[in-house]
Amino acid sequence: MKEFVKERVENVLEELYGVENRTFKVEKPKDESHGDIATNVAFLLAKGLRKSPVKIAEEIAQRLSEDKAFKTVEAVKGFINFRFSEDFIKKEFKKLLLEKDDYFRENLGDGLKVQIEYVSANPTGPLHLGHGRGAVVGDTLARLFEFFNYDVVKEYYINDAGRQVYLLGVSILYRYLEGCKEKDIEFFENLGKTFQQDGYRGEYVKELAERLKDIIGNKLCFPKTANLEEIRREILKKERDIPLYYTEKYKPKDIIELVSNYGLDLMIEEIKKDLSLINIEFDVWFSERSLYDDELVEELIDLLKGKGYIYEKGGALWLKTSEFGDDKDRVVKRSDGTYTYFASDIAYHYNKFKRGFKKVIDVWGADHHGYIPRVKASLSMLDIPSDWLEILLIQMVKLFRGGKEVKMSKRAGTFVALKELLEEVGQDAVRFIFLTKRSDTPLDFDLDKAKEKSSENPVYYVQYAHARISGIFREFKDRYGNELKVEELVEYVDFLSEEVEEKLMKKVLFFKDELIDITLKRDPHLLTYYLIDLAGAFHHYYNHHRILGMEEKIMFSRLALIKGIQETIRLGLDLMGVKAPQRM
RNA sequence: GGGCCCGUAGCUCAGCUGGAUAGAGCAGGGGAUUUCUAAUCCCCAGGUCGGGGGUUCGAGUCCCUCCGGGCCCA
């Protein structure tokens, strides 16, 4: 709708003043009395044309009021207010009924290759609330991009290299040894020191250890004398429920590595399961370790060296990120010869670039925001344009029960897992509520409210609108014995005569503008606001208008109207990954 | 100490590439069902947009500063 008006205005500018200008704004005024669409174009032209905005607005309005698409075009204090004609709205609404989702589609992306990387939680523990929020935001964005014809790849980066994974192995092995009646005490105690300091203490580690024990029995109670290869083969043979990527691929050099690899396999499977509970599936699981295996990290460091951005200090290799806006230079290779996370991160992003993505969106926890300047700096060094990588920050989720905060702490192992939340609240409510607030501000998640099945809970409010409409069509079939096709209804749109009905049609038609806005601004939370608004408008209408049993023209016209509303709600919910139920 | 985010109605939040009289939900009170789902609807209220200054024809929106809260880094 906006684009439609904008084009008309541009034509007039050309005609009247011979100027080209696309910088003016076309928007929905807050106040309905200012019409369906308004533009500030006159203000922007005033200077160049040496005329008052009021005068310009009048001239443009005058010219455009001949257009049949508009009922009125008014110049008010320099603004130009447009009101669509009834005919135009009905024509568009019919189009929408016939084209369905395609009506809202627009070729924004033109097949542009886009990667969205999200969640990417360390595979050392189950997903918690914050990950869930990032997952929903990233996934919804991906759906929006797909809708607008971007070629989207959803990717999860697995931090499967480095100390955290080592610590996972330590923790599992420690718990495993705890359960050995006879064991290598010295080994156990040494391991205990690391465990006490940095180990993972969640219950889930004990479960992983038990699973290991189920498979190999007590064969690891004396780790030093254990036959690693034999045990590995036994795991491969007996573990049948999950794919064993790491255990299979990597021959361990010590016991901890073996347990780490098996732990990784278990954890990643866990994470996939958690994600499937919230209706999320990734296209690519990208392994950090593969960057080392394929020597991409080394290659990258050499490349940067060649460009003169790397120097040695204190035995370590530093990257001159401060030359590109970072506070200071960063270590990429430590003096002990190991690479930092930063090094593999650069290699990873460089790899994304080489894979041909024209745009990359990273969804990160807000606690990583300090990391942005160095990553951006490194990309500049590689001559990658600065708008190639967009980073969206997701703020924390705080959980409230009975008005009190449920505290989370990963260290102590008392965090709230996403899985528990999903079990308690349900997938739809969780997804919806995660999108009720702008993602870069903290979210308070009220468990009691989320579970309530009433108007308190916007999820059900919106879903109920959809289900109600389904109910009306069900009832129609019961009474009149036949299923209705949209095609039969379309022509009846002409019989809609009330102002509310016109308003409803407009609200639905504007969803396209809304979707485009949401996508370009990467603001998926606005979807919920739109849907709540539309659902509210429908519920209001429903309570004041009878549909079935009315005179035929009226009945069918109203059925056409609510069909359009239903399709729109369904599409909106689809894009959020929330179900649109037929009945509730 | 440096950086980032936030501060809008009693509560939870929209609105932020400047635009016309600042919005919604909840909480409180009152009402609506012989009817296609009451998980619904209708009526009643509330604001120094954290304070101050600046830019502008116009500031909740941009800039500066202060206050308060959160996070990251040192």
XYZ file of C-alpha atoms (C1' of nucleotides) in Angstrom:
658
model
C 0.000 0.000 0.000
C 2.775 2.405 0.892
C 4.742 1.553 -2.195
C 1.643 2.086 -4.271
C 1.185 5.607 -2.937
C 4.842 6.370 -3.160
C 4.940 5.571 -6.844
C 1.964 7.804 -7.519
C 3.568 10.670 -5.677
C 6.836 10.214 -7.523
C 5.039 10.408 -10.843
C 3.417 13.634 -9.834
C 6.688 15.135 -8.704
C 8.128 14.365 -12.069
C 5.122 15.789 -13.860
C 4.657 18.886 -11.793
C 8.187 19.896 -10.913
C 10.430 17.685 -12.964
C 12.208 16.446 -9.837
C 13.181 12.988 -8.789
C 13.064 12.237 -5.132
C 12.673 9.029 -3.222
C 13.740 10.259 0.169
C 10.323 11.352 1.332
C 8.388 9.269 3.746
C 5.106 7.549 3.181
C 3.599 6.244 6.342
C 0.533 5.256 8.227
C -0.455 8.195 10.393
C -0.990 7.485 14.044
C -4.247 9.318 13.919
C -6.877 7.784 11.689
C -8.403 11.148 10.958
C -5.291 11.846 8.947
C -6.189 9.215 6.450
C -4.804 5.822 5.522
C -1.464 7.080 4.338
C 0.345 10.349 4.747
C 3.479 11.845 3.329
C 5.821 14.610 4.342
C 7.076 15.126 0.807
C 6.089 18.787 0.676
C 8.329 19.667 3.616
C 11.301 18.137 1.921
C 10.735 19.866 -1.396
C 9.999 23.287 0.047
C 13.572 24.461 0.108
C 14.552 23.358 -3.375
C 11.389 24.647 -4.977
C 11.343 27.880 -2.965
C 7.723 27.372 -2.158
C 5.903 26.841 1.090
C 5.183 23.263 2.055
C 1.522 24.146 2.337
C 1.391 25.286 -1.250
C 3.290 22.286 -2.574
C 1.101 19.913 -0.637
C -1.959 21.525 -2.141
C -0.644 21.220 -5.659
C 0.248 17.582 -5.282
C -3.003 16.770 -3.550
C -4.940 18.530 -6.251
C -3.248 16.507 -8.929
C -3.628 13.164 -7.179
C -7.227 13.557 -6.138
C -8.171 12.620 -9.698
C -6.809 9.146 -9.080
C -9.570 6.586 -8.670
C -7.617 4.666 -6.069
C -8.230 7.461 -3.615
C -11.417 8.631 -2.063
C -9.738 11.798 -0.862
C -6.336 13.373 -1.053
C -6.063 16.287 1.310
C -3.373 18.818 1.979
C -3.256 19.674 5.669
C -0.623 22.002 7.046
C 1.924 20.707 4.595
C 1.121 17.052 5.036
C -0.682 15.186 2.314
C -3.247 12.711 3.569
C -4.575 9.921 1.409
C -7.679 7.911 1.914
C -8.184 4.900 -0.292
C -11.428 4.533 -2.185
C -13.787 1.734 -1.323
C -13.394 0.290 -4.790
C -9.666 0.144 -4.490
C -9.754 -1.564 -1.123
C -12.252 -4.129 -2.306
C -10.278 -4.799 -5.431
C -7.145 -5.402 -3.397
C -8.943 -7.517 -0.848
C -10.297 -9.755 -3.583
C -6.821 -10.126 -4.927
C -5.665 -11.124 -1.496
C -8.378 -13.765 -1.181
C -7.351 -15.356 -4.444
C -3.615 -15.058 -4.124
C -3.399 -15.813 -0.385
C 0.183 -15.713 0.882
C 1.427 -14.598 -2.494
C -0.434 -11.349 -2.100
C 1.917 -10.414 0.725
C 5.012 -11.684 -0.965
C 7.487 -9.372 -2.563
C 10.720 -10.169 -4.244
C 12.842 -8.297 -1.747
C 15.698 -10.729 -1.701
C 15.843 -11.696 -5.354
C 17.556 -14.903 -4.346
C 20.286 -13.187 -2.396
C 22.374 -15.679 -0.458
C 21.958 -14.964 3.227
C 23.222 -16.860 6.183
C 21.705 -16.556 9.612
C 23.774 -17.980 12.391
C 22.033 -18.328 15.712
C 21.969 -20.191 19.003
C 25.508 -21.574 18.551
C 25.533 -22.387 22.246
C 28.551 -24.251 23.594
C 27.840 -27.963 23.373
C 28.774 -28.366 27.004
C 25.324 -28.128 28.485
C 21.642 -28.010 27.645
C 20.102 -24.915 26.117
C 18.753 -22.390 28.542
C 16.256 -19.586 28.241
C 18.539 -17.064 26.621
C 19.428 -19.508 23.885
C 15.759 -20.133 23.358
C 15.084 -16.500 22.778
C 17.901 -16.211 20.285
C 16.669 -19.361 18.609
C 13.180 -17.996 18.151
C 14.329 -14.611 16.944
C 16.814 -16.115 14.494
C 14.378 -18.687 13.252
C 11.602 -16.175 12.741
C 13.926 -13.916 10.820
C 14.937 -16.846 8.668
C 11.292 -17.544 7.911
C 10.719 -13.928 6.986
C 13.734 -13.881 4.710
C 12.622 -17.048 3.022
C 9.208 -15.559 2.536
C 10.690 -12.596 0.734
C 12.776 -14.737 -1.557
C 16.162 -14.645 0.054
C 18.210 -17.793 -0.270
C 18.607 -18.496 3.436
C 20.914 -20.864 5.234
C 20.299 -21.417 8.936
C 23.495 -22.334 10.642
C 24.681 -23.407 14.068
C 28.342 -22.963 14.910
C 29.583 -25.658 17.243
C 32.378 -24.666 19.579
C 33.822 -28.138 19.658
C 37.446 -27.132 20.063
C 39.252 -25.801 23.048
C 39.118 -25.869 26.785
C 35.358 -25.900 27.328
C 35.046 -29.183 25.535
C 38.017 -30.547 27.428
C 36.262 -29.559 30.635
C 33.136 -31.353 29.545
C 35.231 -34.488 29.215
C 36.800 -33.911 32.621
C 33.398 -33.445 34.205
C 31.866 -36.540 32.705
C 34.874 -38.650 33.539
C 34.905 -37.326 37.087
C 31.254 -38.241 37.600
C 31.936 -41.586 36.006
C 34.785 -42.322 38.397
C 32.654 -41.273 41.337
C 30.559 -44.284 40.527
C 33.459 -46.728 40.413
C 33.842 -48.853 43.535
C 37.450 -49.525 42.721
C 39.377 -46.949 40.810
C 42.639 -45.130 40.274
C 42.466 -42.857 43.282
C 45.370 -40.678 42.330
C 43.974 -40.031 38.871
C 40.564 -39.352 40.355
C 41.907 -36.830 42.832
C 43.923 -34.986 40.230
C 40.917 -34.826 37.993
C 38.909 -33.610 40.965
C 41.050 -30.504 41.272
C 40.209 -29.386 37.745
C 36.616 -30.397 38.212
C 36.202 -28.425 41.428
C 37.667 -25.371 39.797
C 36.124 -25.283 36.354
C 33.960 -28.356 35.938
C 30.363 -28.534 34.838
C 28.196 -29.460 37.752
C 24.769 -29.755 36.267
C 22.735 -32.884 36.800
C 22.972 -33.568 33.092
C 26.679 -34.379 33.453
C 25.833 -37.175 35.840
C 23.352 -38.481 33.315
C 25.976 -38.439 30.606
C 28.359 -40.311 32.890
C 25.722 -42.904 33.643
C 25.066 -43.409 30.001
C 28.746 -43.970 29.445
C 28.771 -46.502 32.227
C 25.770 -48.286 30.775
C 27.717 -48.796 27.622
C 31.203 -49.680 28.750
C 30.722 -50.775 32.343
C 33.709 -50.289 34.612
C 36.323 -50.362 31.914
C 37.411 -46.804 32.543
C 37.802 -46.990 36.315
C 41.524 -47.341 35.806
C 42.015 -44.864 33.004
C 45.756 -45.115 32.718
C 45.725 -48.780 31.823
C 42.576 -48.693 29.748
C 42.736 -49.641 26.120
C 41.403 -46.519 24.457
C 40.862 -47.924 21.025
C 39.013 -50.924 22.328
C 36.731 -48.768 24.416
C 36.088 -46.429 21.561
C 35.044 -49.327 19.374
C 32.786 -50.588 22.088
C 31.067 -47.244 22.347
C 30.630 -47.159 18.597
C 29.160 -50.606 18.640
C 26.811 -50.255 21.574
C 25.599 -46.690 21.290
C 22.831 -47.133 18.793
C 20.421 -44.340 19.583
C 22.399 -41.392 18.321
C 24.864 -40.586 15.558
C 28.434 -40.640 16.823
C 30.174 -38.081 14.724
C 32.998 -37.128 17.053
C 33.638 -40.514 18.579
C 33.849 -41.957 15.132
C 35.903 -39.302 13.445
C 38.573 -38.620 16.043
C 41.021 -41.150 17.397
C 41.725 -39.838 20.878
C 45.210 -39.414 22.224
C 44.039 -39.749 25.793
C 41.111 -40.793 27.848
C 39.773 -37.319 28.458
C 39.631 -36.668 24.768
C 37.703 -39.848 24.204
C 35.164 -38.949 26.846
C 34.990 -35.394 25.518
C 34.184 -36.616 22.056
C 31.524 -38.986 23.226
C 30.169 -36.230 25.464
C 29.984 -33.930 22.474
C 28.005 -36.448 20.526
C 25.580 -36.820 23.388
C 25.265 -33.094 24.021
C 24.708 -32.145 20.429
C 22.008 -34.733 20.165
C 20.453 -33.246 23.305
C 20.593 -29.784 21.831
C 19.019 -30.914 18.598
C 16.243 -32.497 20.562
C 15.674 -29.336 22.582
C 15.534 -27.319 19.395
C 13.076 -29.658 17.781
C 10.819 -29.135 20.786
C 10.631 -25.510 19.821
C 10.187 -26.323 16.154
C 13.629 -25.316 15.000
C 15.865 -27.111 12.592
C 19.186 -25.983 11.201
C 20.462 -26.449 7.689
C 24.115 -26.576 8.647
C 25.948 -27.569 11.797
C 29.364 -26.075 11.417
C 32.207 -27.503 13.435
C 34.860 -25.196 14.811
C 37.252 -28.116 14.938
C 36.872 -28.642 11.207
C 38.449 -25.234 10.707
C 41.590 -26.601 12.336
C 41.398 -29.952 10.610
C 41.211 -28.231 7.264
C 43.953 -25.822 8.291
C 41.729 -22.874 7.620
C 42.837 -21.134 10.798
C 46.494 -21.368 9.857
C 45.788 -20.239 6.343
C 43.907 -17.286 7.624
C 46.633 -16.263 10.023
C 49.131 -16.504 7.172
C 46.899 -14.380 5.028
C 46.676 -11.711 7.708
C 50.400 -11.949 8.279
C 50.935 -11.364 4.581
C 48.827 -8.253 4.813
C 50.980 -7.024 7.658
C 48.310 -7.054 10.334
C 50.027 -9.517 12.635
C 52.978 -9.026 14.945
C 54.663 -10.973 17.690
C 54.819 -9.842 21.273
C 55.682 -11.862 24.338
C 55.756 -15.043 22.289
C 52.183 -14.578 21.145
C 50.761 -13.452 17.826
C 48.661 -10.294 17.894
C 46.227 -8.890 15.397
C 46.249 -5.141 14.877
C 42.534 -4.717 15.388
C 43.086 -1.340 17.017
C 43.865 0.034 13.587
C 40.256 -0.684 12.658
C 38.390 0.742 15.585
C 38.931 -1.845 18.307
C 40.155 -0.636 21.718
C 43.309 -2.630 21.509
C 45.030 -5.379 19.597
C 44.000 -8.976 20.210
C 45.860 -12.209 20.605
C 45.181 -14.787 17.915
C 47.826 -17.319 18.876
C 48.992 -17.750 22.429
C 52.574 -18.174 23.446
C 51.912 -21.864 24.088
C 51.103 -22.273 20.418
C 47.346 -22.660 20.736
C 44.946 -20.461 18.840
C 42.361 -18.302 20.540
C 38.620 -18.478 19.950
C 39.014 -15.219 18.150
C 41.319 -16.795 15.594
C 38.852 -19.507 14.691
C 36.022 -17.000 14.682
C 37.758 -14.942 12.051
C 38.481 -18.045 10.050
C 34.838 -19.014 10.368
C 33.570 -15.696 9.121
C 36.085 -15.672 6.334
C 34.832 -19.091 5.413
C 31.265 -17.798 5.331
C 32.407 -15.088 2.997
C 34.139 -17.541 0.710
C 31.081 -19.731 0.661
C 29.423 -16.894 -1.199
C 27.012 -15.428 1.313
C 26.202 -11.866 0.338
C 24.869 -11.087 3.760
C 25.468 -12.696 7.105
C 23.446 -12.161 10.237
C 24.825 -13.350 13.551
C 22.469 -13.596 16.471
C 24.476 -13.305 19.678
C 23.816 -13.089 23.360
C 24.159 -9.477 24.419
C 26.984 -10.405 26.770
C 29.162 -10.818 23.698
C 28.717 -7.266 22.532
C 32.280 -6.398 23.503
C 33.335 -8.856 20.861
C 31.832 -6.954 17.950
C 34.575 -4.387 17.293
C 37.307 -6.985 16.969
C 35.319 -9.171 14.610
C 34.353 -6.186 12.492
C 37.965 -5.068 12.510
C 39.179 -8.431 11.315
C 36.668 -8.417 8.476
C 37.859 -5.001 7.384
C 41.365 -6.395 7.157
C 40.047 -9.014 4.791
C 38.419 -6.312 2.656
C 34.949 -7.505 3.512
C 32.468 -4.606 3.440
C 31.311 -3.495 6.851
C 27.615 -4.031 6.165
C 28.210 -7.616 5.100
C 27.980 -8.811 8.696
C 25.072 -7.763 10.844
C 25.036 -8.690 14.483
C 21.823 -8.863 16.437
C 22.127 -8.903 20.192
C 19.702 -10.824 22.326
C 19.264 -9.714 25.891
C 18.727 -11.939 28.890
C 15.522 -13.654 29.801
C 14.495 -13.552 33.422
C 12.023 -16.082 34.612
C 9.326 -15.195 37.120
C 7.115 -17.536 39.059
C 4.583 -16.276 41.556
C 5.974 -12.791 41.086
C 9.454 -13.870 42.139
C 12.478 -14.315 39.984
C 13.734 -17.826 39.382
C 17.483 -17.479 39.578
C 19.741 -19.011 37.031
C 23.380 -19.862 37.242
C 25.147 -22.144 34.867
C 28.173 -22.554 37.126
C 26.193 -23.873 40.014
C 24.157 -25.988 37.676
C 20.870 -24.449 38.746
C 19.846 -22.797 35.512
C 16.497 -23.210 33.920
C 16.681 -25.319 30.849
C 14.734 -24.426 27.764
C 13.347 -27.927 27.753
C 11.748 -27.517 31.158
C 10.175 -24.283 30.105
C 8.781 -25.871 26.962
C 7.387 -28.784 28.903
C 5.708 -26.475 31.330
C 4.450 -23.760 29.038
C 4.238 -25.257 25.569
C 5.930 -24.487 22.312
C 3.489 -21.940 20.951
C 3.357 -19.807 24.055
C 7.122 -19.816 24.417
C 7.735 -18.818 20.838
C 5.127 -16.131 20.943
C 6.193 -14.628 24.240
C 9.831 -14.553 23.210
C 8.662 -12.254 20.455
C 6.665 -9.876 22.583
C 9.579 -7.625 23.297
C 12.331 -6.072 21.297
C 15.135 -8.599 21.424
C 17.849 -6.183 22.505
C 16.117 -5.393 25.766
C 15.818 -7.820 28.670
C 12.688 -9.923 28.803
C 10.788 -10.822 31.928
C 9.087 -14.125 31.335
C 6.112 -14.595 33.609
C 5.460 -18.315 33.910
C 2.064 -17.959 35.485
C 0.866 -15.675 32.757
C 2.353 -17.807 30.013
C 0.404 -20.809 31.187
C -2.866 -19.030 31.610
C -5.314 -19.852 28.887
C -7.154 -16.586 28.722
C -7.023 -13.142 27.268
C -4.175 -12.502 29.682
C -2.188 -14.522 27.287
C -1.793 -12.955 23.867
C -0.881 -16.272 22.246
C -4.290 -17.725 22.847
C -5.960 -14.468 22.057
C -4.551 -14.583 18.554
C -4.931 -18.319 18.068
C -8.496 -18.107 19.291
C -9.366 -15.606 16.610
C -8.141 -18.091 14.041
C -9.961 -20.996 15.640
C -13.185 -19.006 15.903
C -13.184 -18.317 12.205
C -12.543 -21.977 11.504
C -15.523 -22.682 13.721
C -17.772 -20.467 11.657
C -16.823 -22.281 8.480
C -17.348 -25.612 10.189
C -20.757 -24.490 11.269
C -21.522 -23.301 7.768
C -20.829 -26.768 6.446
C -23.018 -28.312 9.116
C -25.911 -26.064 8.289
C -25.694 -25.834 4.545
C -23.943 -29.057 3.802
C -21.195 -27.817 1.534
C -17.636 -26.684 1.846
C -17.012 -23.136 0.718
C -14.337 -22.254 -1.785
C -12.722 -18.866 -1.689
C -13.446 -18.447 -5.370
C -17.153 -18.557 -4.663
C -16.849 -15.897 -2.026
C -14.710 -13.354 -3.775
C -17.411 -11.531 -5.700
C -19.380 -10.970 -2.505
C -16.736 -8.633 -1.208
C -18.658 -5.966 -3.112
C -21.511 -6.263 -0.656
C -19.474 -5.294 2.360
C -20.897 -1.958 3.311
C -19.984 -1.065 6.856
C -17.179 1.146 7.968
C -15.749 -1.480 10.346
C -15.588 -3.877 7.490
C -13.649 -1.472 5.384
C -11.308 -0.880 8.280
C -10.756 -4.582 8.717
C -9.943 -5.018 5.067
C -7.450 -2.205 5.265
C -5.826 -3.624 8.343
C -5.329 -6.899 6.556
C -3.998 -5.262 3.409
C -1.495 -3.294 5.422
C 0.046 -6.496 6.680
C 2.254 -6.506 3.634
C 3.811 -3.168 4.517
C 4.152 -4.388 8.042
C 5.963 -7.555 6.984
C 8.378 -5.699 4.767
C 9.133 -3.282 7.562
C 9.639 -6.057 10.072
C 12.012 -7.859 7.774
C 14.094 -4.883 6.772
C 14.337 -3.636 10.328
C 14.954 -7.140 11.671
C 12.277 -6.559 14.255
C 10.349 -9.805 14.429
C 8.652 -8.846 17.667
C 6.422 -6.461 15.746
C 4.689 -9.499 14.294
C 3.081 -10.194 17.638
C 1.879 -6.636 17.943
C 0.294 -6.683 14.543
C -1.411 -9.999 15.171
C -2.760 -8.984 18.556
C -4.167 -5.882 16.965
C -5.780 -7.754 14.081
C -7.151 -10.456 16.376
C -8.613 -7.752 18.604
C -10.294 -6.061 15.667
C -11.764 -9.373 14.593
C -13.059 -10.289 18.059
C -14.714 -6.910 18.228
C -16.343 -7.408 14.862
C -17.444 -10.892 15.743
C -19.206 -9.716 18.846
C -21.219 -7.188 16.929
C -21.962 -8.969 13.706
C -23.908 -12.074 12.934
C -22.698 -13.986 9.949
C -24.479 -17.277 9.418
C -28.168 -17.130 8.799
C -28.073 -13.607 7.460
C -29.388 -12.653 4.087
C -27.268 -14.421 1.521
C -25.373 -11.434 0.163
C -24.443 -10.286 3.614
C -23.537 -13.712 4.878
C -21.223 -14.464 2.005
C -19.661 -11.056 2.063
C -18.875 -11.457 5.724
C -17.553 -14.941 5.196
C -15.233 -13.512 2.575
C -14.089 -10.865 5.014
C -13.272 -13.246 7.830
C -11.624 -15.655 5.418
C -9.138 -12.947 4.543
C -8.553 -12.239 8.204
C -8.035 -15.891 8.937
C -5.511 -16.341 6.158
C -3.617 -13.346 7.382
C -3.486 -14.527 10.964
C -2.422 -17.941 9.777
C 0.404 -16.519 7.726
C 1.552 -14.336 10.614
C 1.593 -17.269 13.001
C 3.337 -19.433 10.412
C 6.112 -16.918 10.108
C 6.572 -17.033 13.853
C 6.512 -20.816 13.874
C 3.366 -20.818 15.965
C 0.468 -23.110 15.179
C -2.835 -21.773 13.900
C -5.358 -24.204 15.383
C -8.694 -25.083 13.774
C -10.322 -25.394 17.148
C -9.399 -24.739 20.749
C 37.853 3.918 34.879
C 36.252 2.698 29.391
C 32.289 0.690 26.202
C 27.197 -1.040 25.051
C 21.890 -1.336 26.260
C 17.739 0.518 28.950
C 14.541 4.458 31.657
C 7.300 6.065 28.216
C 0.353 5.198 32.554
C 0.246 1.541 39.141
C 2.587 -3.098 36.323
C 4.472 -5.345 31.473
C 5.732 -3.032 27.246
C 4.877 -0.696 21.779
C 6.131 3.767 19.351
C 12.901 5.654 18.126
C 16.008 6.338 9.693
C 12.166 13.635 13.763
C 6.186 14.991 11.867
C 0.094 16.416 13.266
C -3.822 15.549 19.865
C 2.056 9.932 22.980
C -0.551 4.119 22.318
C -1.823 -1.214 23.805
C -2.399 -5.130 27.271
C -2.834 -6.171 32.393
C -4.281 -4.670 37.209
C -9.329 -1.850 39.537
C -14.742 -0.846 38.906
C -19.298 -1.591 36.076
C -21.877 -4.149 32.173
C -22.999 -7.820 27.713
C -24.468 -14.610 26.131
C -32.592 -17.340 23.633
C -27.330 -16.304 18.629
C -21.501 -18.646 14.343
C -16.723 -20.917 20.719
C -17.403 -15.935 26.990
C -9.935 -18.473 25.674
C -14.739 -13.066 23.543
C -16.827 -8.022 23.638
C -18.450 -2.916 25.609
C -17.926 1.373 29.146
C -14.993 4.168 32.992
C -8.703 6.184 34.073
C -4.292 7.278 34.143
C 1.477 10.606 31.575
C 7.033 16.562 34.061
C 7.932 10.193 27.633
C 14.108 9.811 34.241
C 16.134 15.543 35.033
C 18.405 19.655 32.443
C 20.382 21.948 28.085
C 20.949 22.066 22.639
C 19.812 21.333 17.102
C 15.018 22.078 14.233
C 9.411 25.066 11.254
C 8.602 20.637 14.493
C 11.945 16.243 19.599
C 9.417 10.428 23.222
C 12.566 9.980 18.630
C 18.831 13.337 17.023
C 23.288 15.710 20.052
C 25.490 17.043 24.985
C 25.204 16.494 30.220
C 23.512 14.612 34.821
C 20.700 10.790 37.656
C 19.092 5.671 38.056
C 19.211 0.200 36.420
C 21.594 -3.899 33.630
C 25.652 -6.179 30.887
C 30.737 -6.466 28.977
C 35.870 -5.148 29.422
C 40.125 -3.337 32.369
